[in-house]
Amino acid sequence: MTKTQSRPSISPQSITAFSPFWCGVTLAALSALTALTACQQPAEPGPQDEARAEQLRPQSAALAEKYERSCMVCHSRIAANAPLTGFAPAWKARLEKGMETLVRNAQQGLGSMPPGGQCADCTTEELRALVVFMAHDH
């Protein structure tokens, strides 16, 4: 555009004339955004995920014993509203906060989880190993 040319003006009438077009574009963009957002939502665990969580155990016998008496009661039942052991979508956002945050939450308790995750004799290293085990996609 040269200095002598002027920009076309947009009148309210011209905007109204294009309203159906822009409305369609806007709706299409919102639909795409909604679809993308829906894709980013974590999947909900199902009965098969719960059954799998009930079967999983750490390889270490000592850690498995602590898991069974402390963690398993909540982390193997959907109704407990705790992230299921081995169900990666439930752990993804938590892992993004960092392992130190997860271990600290387990030590101090969070929400319905009591301090130490009901494991009074777990060391920090054992809590870390239990969190890693539960968050791992088996």
Coordinates of C-alpha atoms in Angstrom, one line a residue, residues 38-118:
A38 CA -10.8 -33.1 26.0
C39 CA -7.8 -35.0 24.6
Q40 CA -5.6 -33.6 27.3
Q41 CA -7.9 -34.7 30.1
P42 CA -6.5 -37.7 32.0
A43 CA -8.4 -40.9 31.2
E44 CA -10.6 -42.3 34.0
P45 CA -9.5 -45.7 35.4
G46 CA -11.8 -48.6 34.7
P47 CA -12.4 -51.9 36.4
Q48 CA -9.6 -53.5 34.5
D49 CA -7.2 -50.8 35.8
E50 CA -8.4 -51.5 39.3
A51 CA -8.0 -55.3 38.9
R52 CA -4.4 -54.7 37.6
A53 CA -3.6 -52.4 40.5
E54 CA -4.8 -55.0 43.0
Q55 CA -2.3 -57.5 41.5
L56 CA 0.8 -55.3 41.3
R57 CA 3.5 -55.6 44.0
P58 CA 7.1 -54.2 44.3
Q59 CA 9.8 -56.7 43.5
S60 CA 11.5 -56.3 46.8
A61 CA 9.8 -58.5 49.5
A62 CA 10.3 -55.9 52.2
L63 CA 8.9 -53.1 50.0
A64 CA 6.0 -55.3 48.9
E65 CA 5.1 -55.9 52.6
K66 CA 5.1 -52.2 53.3
Y67 CA 3.1 -51.5 50.2
E68 CA 0.5 -54.1 51.1
R69 CA -0.1 -52.8 54.6
S70 CA 0.2 -49.1 53.9
C71 CA -0.4 -48.0 50.2
M72 CA -2.4 -50.7 48.7
V73 CA -5.6 -50.1 50.6
C74 CA -6.1 -46.7 48.7
H75 CA -4.0 -47.0 45.6
S76 CA -5.7 -50.2 44.4
R77 CA -9.3 -49.0 44.7
I78 CA -11.0 -46.4 42.4
A79 CA -13.5 -45.5 45.2
A80 CA -10.6 -44.3 47.4
N81 CA -10.0 -41.4 44.9
A82 CA -6.2 -42.0 45.1
P83 CA -4.2 -42.5 41.9
L84 CA -4.2 -46.2 41.1
T85 CA -0.9 -48.0 41.2
G86 CA 0.3 -48.4 37.6
F87 CA -2.3 -46.1 36.1
A88 CA 0.0 -43.6 34.3
P89 CA -2.6 -41.0 33.4
A90 CA -3.4 -40.4 37.0
W91 CA 0.2 -39.9 37.9
K92 CA 1.3 -37.7 34.9
A93 CA 0.4 -34.3 36.4
R94 CA 1.7 -35.4 39.8
L95 CA 5.1 -36.5 38.3
E96 CA 5.3 -33.1 36.5
K97 CA 5.5 -31.5 40.0
G98 CA 8.7 -33.5 40.7
M99 CA 9.6 -36.5 42.7
E100 CA 10.6 -34.4 45.7
T101 CA 7.1 -32.9 45.9
L102 CA 5.5 -36.4 45.7
V103 CA 7.8 -37.7 48.4
R104 CA 7.2 -34.7 50.6
N105 CA 3.4 -35.1 50.1
A106 CA 3.7 -38.7 51.1
Q107 CA 5.7 -37.8 54.2
Q108 CA 3.5 -34.9 55.3
G109 CA 0.2 -36.3 54.1
L110 CA -2.1 -34.7 51.5
G111 CA -5.9 -34.6 51.3
S112 CA -7.2 -37.9 52.7
M113 CA -3.7 -39.4 52.8
P114 CA -2.3 -39.4 56.3
P115 CA 1.4 -38.5 57.0
G116 CA 3.7 -41.2 55.8
G117 CA 0.9 -42.7 53.7
Q118 CA 0.1 -44.9 56.8

